[in-house]
């Protein structure tokens, strides 16, 4: 069954932006800081969930205090920012996006003031009618509230929208607002985790776009 939509909302990290190496290095820097053994990307993709604090608590096997979480946030982002400039775009970006007849926008849980210049550096700004990132401190929780605000700002009906992202939370956010969703098994969640959502799952951006009518 093909998905009929007028507008595509893209996720950034792990979807359009291929940053798995930076993510894993940042997670393992946190693990080292907390005396936990290094993990593989496969392990992280199987355990990742939102809220991210709960994910680390399961991995470390203990509750995290506010001070612990502040430390994780600092260590993770310092390592990630040191490596993100070495990351590139996913296969099919921007060529396949440029051929879409749909209108497109970008909604990310990365920090807005860093996201906008990064998107511009890759020459993608003209593809999107709106770019929104995280505008408050913290990990942003679920994407659902952010997606609702994003669609309101664009004056779009959720039923006319498909969200394309790389984690189970993208599927939950889309369903929360009444939008459609396609997931790509290229980022932070494994195909096994994504398939549990019941959403269509693709192995690349080009394959994800084959689900659109």
XYZ file of N, CA and C in Angstrom:
639
model
N 0.843 -1.206 0.000
C 0.000 0.000 0.000
C 0.873 1.249 0.000
N 0.621 2.130 -0.969
C 1.375 3.374 -1.051
C 0.765 4.433 -0.128
N 1.621 5.288 0.392
C 1.178 6.369 1.269
C 0.896 7.609 0.436
N -0.295 8.146 0.587
C -0.657 9.370 -0.125
C -0.517 10.546 0.832
N 0.340 11.468 0.470
C 0.585 12.649 1.309
C 1.000 13.801 0.409
N 0.749 14.998 0.885
C 1.151 16.193 0.141
C 2.476 16.750 0.640
N 2.828 16.422 1.885
C 3.989 17.044 2.519
C 4.810 15.995 3.256
N 6.139 16.103 3.139
C 7.054 15.222 3.856
C 7.775 16.021 4.943
N 7.692 15.532 6.178
C 8.504 16.079 7.269
C 9.669 15.124 7.490
N 10.877 15.637 7.312
C 12.071 14.823 7.487
C 12.648 14.973 8.892
N 13.115 13.863 9.446
C 13.986 13.890 10.608
C 15.406 14.170 10.111
N 16.302 14.573 10.997
C 17.668 14.914 10.608
C 18.671 13.848 11.023
N 18.974 13.764 12.323
C 20.020 12.847 12.793
C 19.656 11.399 12.523
N 20.520 10.690 11.821
C 20.279 9.282 11.523
C 19.373 9.053 10.332
N 18.753 10.116 9.836
C 17.869 9.998 8.679
C 18.519 10.677 7.477
N 18.537 11.988 7.456
C 19.220 12.713 6.388
C 20.707 12.885 6.694
N 21.040 12.951 7.977
C 22.417 13.182 8.418
C 22.987 11.875 8.946
N 24.010 11.342 8.284
C 24.566 10.032 8.630
C 25.609 10.183 9.733
N 25.146 10.157 10.971
C 26.026 10.472 12.104
C 26.223 9.314 13.081
N 26.020 8.078 12.627
C 26.132 6.938 13.546
C 27.493 6.844 14.220
N 28.566 7.110 13.480
C 29.905 6.994 14.058
C 30.098 7.999 15.198
N 29.625 9.230 14.975
C 29.744 10.254 16.017
C 28.887 9.903 17.232
N 27.687 9.402 16.993
C 26.791 9.008 18.082
C 27.434 7.909 18.926
N 27.938 6.866 18.267
C 28.520 5.746 19.021
C 29.736 6.201 19.815
N 30.577 7.018 19.215
C 31.749 7.507 19.935
C 31.337 8.326 21.155
N 30.294 9.147 21.006
C 29.812 9.971 22.120
C 29.209 9.109 23.224
N 28.436 8.098 22.836
C 27.857 7.185 23.833
C 28.964 6.451 24.584
N 29.974 6.009 23.871
C 31.061 5.281 24.533
C 31.927 6.186 25.389
N 31.991 7.455 25.056
C 32.678 8.400 25.945
C 31.910 8.507 27.268
N 30.577 8.524 27.180
C 29.746 8.532 28.384
C 29.962 7.237 29.176
N 29.953 6.105 28.459
C 30.159 4.820 29.138
C 31.479 4.816 29.907
N 32.535 5.282 29.265
C 33.849 5.315 29.926
C 33.826 6.215 31.149
N 33.125 7.338 31.042
C 33.058 8.293 32.143
C 32.317 7.708 33.342
N 31.399 6.759 33.081
C 30.608 6.154 34.151
C 31.111 4.750 34.510
N 32.289 4.363 33.982
C 32.858 3.071 34.335
C 32.144 1.900 33.711
N 31.473 2.128 32.596
C 30.747 1.071 31.895
C 31.540 0.658 30.670
N 31.515 -0.635 30.352
C 32.239 -1.125 29.179
C 31.706 -0.490 27.896
N 32.565 -0.352 26.917
C 32.145 0.180 25.614
C 31.120 -0.757 24.985
N 30.222 -0.175 24.200
C 29.181 -0.964 23.536
C 29.355 -0.851 22.024
N 28.686 -1.730 21.305
C 28.705 -1.693 19.841
C 27.533 -0.854 19.340
N 27.625 -0.454 18.085
C 26.518 0.277 17.485
C 25.258 -0.583 17.474
N 25.417 -1.867 17.204
C 24.253 -2.767 17.176
C 23.543 -2.783 18.531
N 24.324 -2.804 19.602
C 23.720 -2.803 20.938
C 22.973 -1.494 21.191
N 23.583 -0.375 20.868
C 22.937 0.911 21.086
C 21.646 1.030 20.270
N 21.660 0.531 19.039
C 20.478 0.610 18.178
C 19.342 -0.269 18.703
N 19.702 -1.307 19.453
C 18.674 -2.169 20.038
C 18.099 -1.599 21.336
N 18.892 -0.817 22.085
C 18.425 -0.348 23.395
C 17.928 1.098 23.368
N 18.240 1.838 22.314
C 17.880 3.250 22.289
C 16.365 3.447 22.376
N 15.968 4.453 23.161
C 14.566 4.844 23.257
C 14.505 6.243 23.836
N 13.358 6.848 23.764
C 13.111 8.122 24.428
C 12.128 7.890 25.563
N 12.268 8.624 26.688
C 13.326 9.596 26.977
C 14.684 8.925 27.130
N 15.725 9.619 26.678
C 17.054 9.020 26.617
C 17.604 8.714 28.011
N 17.199 9.489 29.001
C 17.649 9.214 30.368
C 17.278 7.796 30.783
N 16.064 7.361 30.456
C 15.637 6.001 30.791
C 16.504 4.965 30.089
N 16.919 5.287 28.880
C 17.765 4.388 28.102
C 19.098 4.151 28.819
N 19.719 5.227 29.287
C 20.980 5.088 30.021
C 20.769 4.365 31.348
N 19.660 4.596 32.011
C 19.399 3.907 33.277
C 19.317 2.400 33.067
N 18.657 1.979 31.998
C 18.586 0.546 31.704
C 19.973 0.001 31.393
N 20.754 0.751 30.649
C 22.075 0.290 30.243
C 23.030 0.203 31.441
N 22.963 1.197 32.342
C 23.851 1.220 33.500
C 23.298 0.417 34.675
N 22.028 0.045 34.610
C 21.434 -0.771 35.659
C 21.197 -0.052 36.959
N 20.993 1.269 36.894
C 20.724 2.030 38.116
C 20.056 3.353 37.767
N 19.361 3.940 38.749
C 18.763 5.261 38.507
C 19.854 6.316 38.338
N 19.532 7.351 37.590
C 20.454 8.468 37.396
C 19.928 9.702 38.111
N 20.803 10.351 38.834
C 20.420 11.592 39.509
C 20.437 12.743 38.510
N 19.935 13.887 38.944
C 19.979 15.075 38.092
C 21.423 15.432 37.751
N 22.321 15.260 38.708
C 23.737 15.543 38.464
C 24.328 14.560 37.451
N 23.934 13.284 37.561
C 24.383 12.279 36.589
C 23.949 12.672 35.182
N 22.681 13.046 35.055
C 22.151 13.364 33.734
C 22.827 14.602 33.148
N 23.098 15.593 33.988
C 23.804 16.791 33.527
C 25.204 16.417 33.034
N 25.834 15.488 33.733
C 27.172 15.036 33.339
C 27.124 14.278 32.019
N 26.148 13.409 31.856
C 25.977 12.682 30.596
C 25.769 13.659 29.445
N 24.909 14.631 29.661
C 24.602 15.614 28.628
C 25.868 16.361 28.191
N 26.677 16.762 29.166
C 27.908 17.506 28.870
C 28.918 16.639 28.126
N 29.153 15.428 28.626
C 30.153 14.540 28.034
C 29.744 14.122 26.626
N 28.481 13.725 26.481
C 28.000 13.273 25.170
C 28.142 14.377 24.122
N 27.632 15.545 24.428
C 27.606 16.600 23.418
C 28.989 17.145 23.101
N 29.894 17.124 24.067
C 31.263 17.550 23.777
C 31.912 16.623 22.751
N 31.735 15.324 22.935
C 32.311 14.351 21.993
C 31.603 14.416 20.640
N 30.279 14.493 20.663
C 29.526 14.512 19.408
C 29.889 15.744 18.574
N 29.942 16.901 19.215
C 30.276 18.129 18.474
C 31.692 18.078 17.901
N 32.586 17.394 18.585
C 33.960 17.283 18.092
C 34.038 16.440 16.821
N 33.037 15.590 16.610
C 33.070 14.647 15.490
C 32.049 14.942 14.395
N 31.055 15.753 14.675
C 29.941 15.894 13.730
C 30.350 16.517 12.402
N 31.390 17.333 12.403
C 31.823 17.936 11.139
C 32.375 16.903 10.173
N 32.733 15.735 10.692
C 33.212 14.666 9.825
C 32.097 13.791 9.274
N 30.875 14.064 9.666
C 29.727 13.278 9.192
C 29.176 13.892 7.905
N 28.543 13.066 7.085
C 27.976 13.529 5.831
C 26.501 13.222 5.723
N 25.985 13.366 4.532
C 24.574 13.113 4.273
C 24.335 11.647 3.934
N 23.125 11.203 4.170
C 22.740 9.830 3.862
C 22.723 9.604 2.349
N 22.824 8.359 1.949
C 22.740 7.993 0.536
C 21.403 8.480 -0.037
N 21.465 9.150 -1.173
C 20.248 9.651 -1.807
C 19.927 11.086 -1.479
N 20.711 11.697 -0.578
C 20.488 13.094 -0.187
C 21.634 13.937 -0.754
N 21.305 15.031 -1.468
C 19.975 15.624 -1.655
C 19.257 15.213 -2.936
N 19.880 14.389 -3.781
C 19.343 14.158 -5.126
C 17.901 13.676 -5.124
N 17.600 12.673 -4.298
C 16.245 12.127 -4.300
C 15.232 13.109 -3.711
N 15.665 13.937 -2.781
C 14.759 14.947 -2.219
C 14.418 16.003 -3.263
N 15.388 16.338 -4.098
C 15.190 17.394 -5.091
C 14.188 17.004 -6.168
N 13.951 15.692 -6.327
C 13.014 15.250 -7.356
C 11.582 15.094 -6.839
N 11.380 15.244 -5.539
C 10.044 15.067 -4.969
C 9.101 16.183 -5.401
N 7.867 15.813 -5.675
C 6.839 16.812 -5.968
C 6.182 17.322 -4.692
N 6.396 16.616 -3.604
C 5.831 17.017 -2.315
C 6.541 18.268 -1.796
N 5.825 19.063 -1.004
C 6.511 20.069 -0.208
C 7.217 19.340 0.937
N 8.282 19.954 1.470
C 9.100 19.285 2.469
C 9.508 20.256 3.572
N 9.676 19.706 4.772
C 10.205 20.486 5.890
C 11.079 19.565 6.733
N 11.774 20.160 7.698
C 12.707 19.418 8.527
C 12.393 19.669 9.994
N 12.260 18.573 10.763
C 12.006 18.664 12.197
C 12.996 17.757 12.915
N 13.849 18.364 13.726
C 14.916 17.623 14.382
C 14.880 17.835 15.885
N 15.427 16.859 16.623
C 15.611 17.015 18.062
C 17.026 17.493 18.379
N 17.792 17.904 17.337
C 19.074 18.564 17.544
C 18.811 20.046 17.764
N 19.751 20.720 18.389
C 19.543 22.106 18.802
C 19.356 23.042 17.608
N 18.309 23.839 17.680
C 17.898 24.663 16.549
C 19.011 25.592 16.067
N 19.694 26.240 17.011
C 20.693 27.230 16.608
C 21.933 26.598 15.982
N 22.107 25.297 16.147
C 23.186 24.578 15.470
C 22.694 23.883 14.211
N 21.431 23.482 14.220
C 20.845 22.779 13.080
C 20.762 23.667 11.846
N 20.259 24.883 12.005
C 20.004 25.752 10.850
C 21.275 26.013 10.042
N 22.393 26.427 10.680
C 23.602 26.621 9.874
C 24.163 25.333 9.288
N 23.959 24.198 9.969
C 24.437 22.917 9.446
C 23.682 22.544 8.177
N 22.364 22.714 8.201
C 21.548 22.445 7.015
C 21.974 23.362 5.869
N 22.231 24.614 6.190
C 22.661 25.576 5.167
C 24.027 25.194 4.601
N 24.922 24.700 5.472
C 26.265 24.321 5.006
C 26.211 23.214 3.969
N 25.225 22.322 4.107
C 25.063 21.243 3.138
C 24.249 21.671 1.915
N 23.816 22.924 1.880
C 23.076 23.431 0.728
C 21.668 22.891 0.617
N 21.052 22.538 1.756
C 19.725 21.926 1.739
C 18.592 22.900 2.048
N 18.941 24.106 2.482
C 17.924 25.025 2.980
C 16.776 25.268 2.024
N 17.062 25.352 0.731
C 16.014 25.671 -0.238
C 15.018 24.536 -0.439
N 15.368 23.340 0.020
C 14.447 22.206 -0.125
C 13.285 22.274 0.860
N 13.488 22.995 1.978
C 12.543 22.918 3.086
C 11.781 24.222 3.272
N 10.470 24.087 3.455
C 9.645 25.257 3.720
C 9.792 25.727 5.169
N 10.296 24.858 6.035
C 10.528 25.227 7.429
C 11.555 24.275 8.018
N 12.432 24.789 8.868
C 13.405 23.977 9.592
C 13.241 24.277 11.078
N 12.945 23.239 11.860
C 12.788 23.396 13.305
C 13.678 22.401 14.031
N 14.414 22.910 15.013
C 15.173 22.060 15.911
C 14.722 22.296 17.337
N 15.453 21.694 18.270
C 15.113 21.809 19.684
C 15.486 23.204 20.180
N 14.520 23.873 20.795
C 14.731 25.267 21.201
C 14.786 25.451 22.714
N 14.767 24.355 23.460
C 14.846 24.426 24.919
C 15.891 23.444 25.409
N 16.329 23.604 26.639
C 17.330 22.716 27.217
C 16.749 21.329 27.448
N 17.613 20.341 27.599
C 17.170 18.978 27.852
C 17.181 18.157 26.588
N 16.680 16.905 26.683
C 16.707 16.022 25.517
C 15.447 16.135 24.683
N 14.511 17.016 25.084
C 13.325 17.273 24.273
C 12.192 16.298 24.460
N 12.421 15.212 25.235
C 11.349 14.244 25.439
C 10.952 13.581 24.136
N 9.654 13.388 23.941
C 9.135 12.804 22.708
C 9.014 13.874 21.637
N 9.028 13.429 20.385
C 8.891 14.362 19.268
C 7.441 14.777 19.037
N 6.483 14.123 19.689
C 5.070 14.345 19.395
C 4.659 15.809 19.525
N 5.000 16.429 20.656
C 4.618 17.826 20.868
C 5.287 18.740 19.844
N 6.540 18.462 19.541
C 7.285 19.272 18.573
C 6.685 19.129 17.171
N 6.245 17.920 16.831
C 5.632 17.703 15.519
C 4.318 18.453 15.408
N 3.515 18.421 16.453
C 2.241 19.154 16.436
C 2.483 20.646 16.221
N 3.472 21.205 16.899
C 3.788 22.633 16.749
C 4.317 22.929 15.348
N 5.116 22.028 14.818
C 5.690 22.185 13.481
C 4.590 22.230 12.422
N 3.631 21.314 12.523
C 2.546 21.274 11.542
C 1.625 22.472 11.685
N 1.391 22.904 12.921
C 0.580 24.110 13.140
C 1.231 25.323 12.490
N 2.545 25.443 12.639
C 3.258 26.585 12.063
C 3.187 26.584 10.542
N 3.108 25.389 9.963
C 3.016 25.264 8.513
C 1.575 25.257 8.011
N 0.616 25.287 8.959
C -0.810 25.239 8.620
C -1.139 24.004 7.779
N -0.634 22.851 8.241
C -0.848 21.587 7.544
C -1.783 20.676 8.333
N -2.608 19.934 7.619
C -3.433 18.907 8.251
C -2.583 17.649 8.416
N -2.548 17.074 9.610
C -1.707 15.898 9.832
C -1.970 14.765 8.843
N -3.223 14.576 8.435
C -3.513 13.463 7.532
C -2.886 13.640 6.152
N -2.444 14.859 5.839
C -1.803 15.131 4.552
C -0.283 15.025 4.626
N 0.229 14.568 5.773
C 1.668 14.610 6.048
C 2.215 13.207 6.287
N 3.439 12.964 5.806
C 4.185 11.758 6.177
C 5.499 12.188 6.817
N 5.793 11.621 7.972
C 7.057 11.852 8.667
C 8.000 10.707 8.318
N 9.224 11.036 7.931
C 10.231 10.019 7.652
C 11.357 10.183 8.674
N 11.545 9.150 9.497
C 12.534 9.213 10.560
C 13.178 7.867 10.805
N 14.043 7.804 11.833
C 14.864 6.606 12.040
C 14.667 5.933 13.390
N 13.746 6.428 14.212
C 13.542 5.820 15.533
C 12.056 5.574 15.790
N 11.780 4.688 16.749
C 10.389 4.349 17.063
C 9.607 5.574 17.522
N 10.275 6.511 18.178
C 9.590 7.719 18.637
C 9.011 8.522 17.474
N 9.631 8.432 16.289
C 9.068 9.109 15.124
C 7.700 8.525 14.773
N 7.582 7.204 14.852
C 6.297 6.567 14.582
C 5.263 6.961 15.630
N 5.682 6.991 16.883
C 4.758 7.371 17.955
C 4.311 8.822 17.810
N 5.231 9.694 17.425
C 4.888 11.104 17.244
C 3.907 11.289 16.106
N 4.159 10.615 14.991
C 3.264 10.727 13.839
C 1.861 10.244 14.189
N 1.786 9.120 14.859
C 0.471 8.576 15.212
C -0.230 9.448 16.247
N 0.541 10.068 17.118
C -0.052 10.937 18.136
C -0.794 12.110 17.490
N -0.220 12.671 16.431
C -0.849 13.835 15.794
C -1.777 13.444 14.655
N -1.745 12.173 14.226
C -2.601 11.732 13.130
C -1.948 11.805 11.773
N -0.599 11.835 11.743
C 0.134 11.844 10.479
C 0.546 10.414 10.119
N 1.059 10.263 8.908
C 1.572 8.977 8.448
C 3.083 8.943 8.682
N 3.672 7.748 8.540
C 5.092 7.627 8.854
C 5.742 6.521 8.028
N 6.994 6.749 7.651
C 7.883 5.730 7.093
C 9.176 5.812 7.886
N 9.723 4.665 8.273
C 10.954 4.632 9.061
C 12.108 4.073 8.236
N 13.306 4.603 8.482
C 14.498 4.110 7.801
C 15.441 3.476 8.819
N 15.925 2.274 8.500
C 16.785 1.528 9.419
C 18.245 1.900 9.179
N 18.524 3.198 9.183
C 19.868 3.692 8.904
C 20.488 4.396 10.094
N 19.708 4.665 11.124
C 20.175 5.526 12.200
C 20.239 4.859 13.548
N 19.556 5.462 14.533
C 19.735 5.102 15.931
C 18.957 3.868 16.354
N 17.963 3.452 15.582
C 17.192 2.253 15.941
C 17.378 1.165 14.896
N 17.448 -0.073 15.370
C 17.616 -1.214 14.472
C 16.315 -1.518 13.742
N 16.427 -2.262 12.660
C 15.232 -2.689 11.915
C 14.284 -3.464 12.833
N 14.832 -4.310 13.694
C 14.000 -5.098 14.617
C 13.142 -4.187 15.484
N 13.739 -3.138 16.027
C 13.003 -2.190 16.868
C 11.962 -1.442 16.050
N 12.338 -1.008 14.862
C 11.419 -0.238 14.017
C 10.224 -1.081 13.563
N 10.469 -2.336 13.242
C 9.382 -3.191 12.764
C 8.323 -3.423 13.830
N 8.715 -3.327 15.104
C 7.740 -3.504 16.184
C 6.675 -2.405 16.167
N 6.969 -1.262 15.562
C 5.997 -0.172 15.521
C 4.859 -0.448 14.540
N 5.069 -1.382 13.614
C 4.062 -1.659 12.593
C 4.115 -0.713 11.407
N 5.035 0.258 11.443
C 5.176 1.219 10.345
C 6.002 0.606 9.219
N 5.859 1.104 7.991
C 6.747 0.662 6.912
C 8.192 0.994 7.256
N 9.099 0.057 6.977
C 10.520 0.249 7.278
C 11.326 0.056 6.002
N 12.218 1.000 5.720
C 13.083 0.942 4.543
C 14.536 0.934 4.992
N 15.424 0.526 4.080
C 16.847 0.460 4.396
C 17.634 1.648 3.864
N 16.948 2.600 3.226
C 17.623 3.773 2.692
C 16.593 4.847 2.392
N 17.062 6.066 2.164
C 16.165 7.156 1.767
C 15.492 6.844 0.425
N 16.249 6.423 -0.592
C 15.570 6.081 -1.862
C 14.487 5.034 -1.687
N 14.738 4.012 -0.870
C 13.723 2.979 -0.660
C 12.528 3.539 0.106
N 12.784 4.418 1.072
C 11.680 5.016 1.821
C 10.744 5.774 0.896
N 11.299 6.445 -0.075
C 10.474 7.261 -0.984
C 9.635 6.402 -1.915
N 9.988 5.130 -2.083
C 9.146 4.258 -2.908
C 7.811 3.966 -2.248
N 7.697 4.248 -0.951
C 6.422 4.045 -0.256
C 5.437 5.181 -0.514
N 5.911 6.272 -1.098
C 5.027 7.424 -1.333
C 4.367 7.294 -2.697
N 3.070 7.551 -2.718
C 2.327 7.496 -3.991
C 2.708 8.683 -4.839
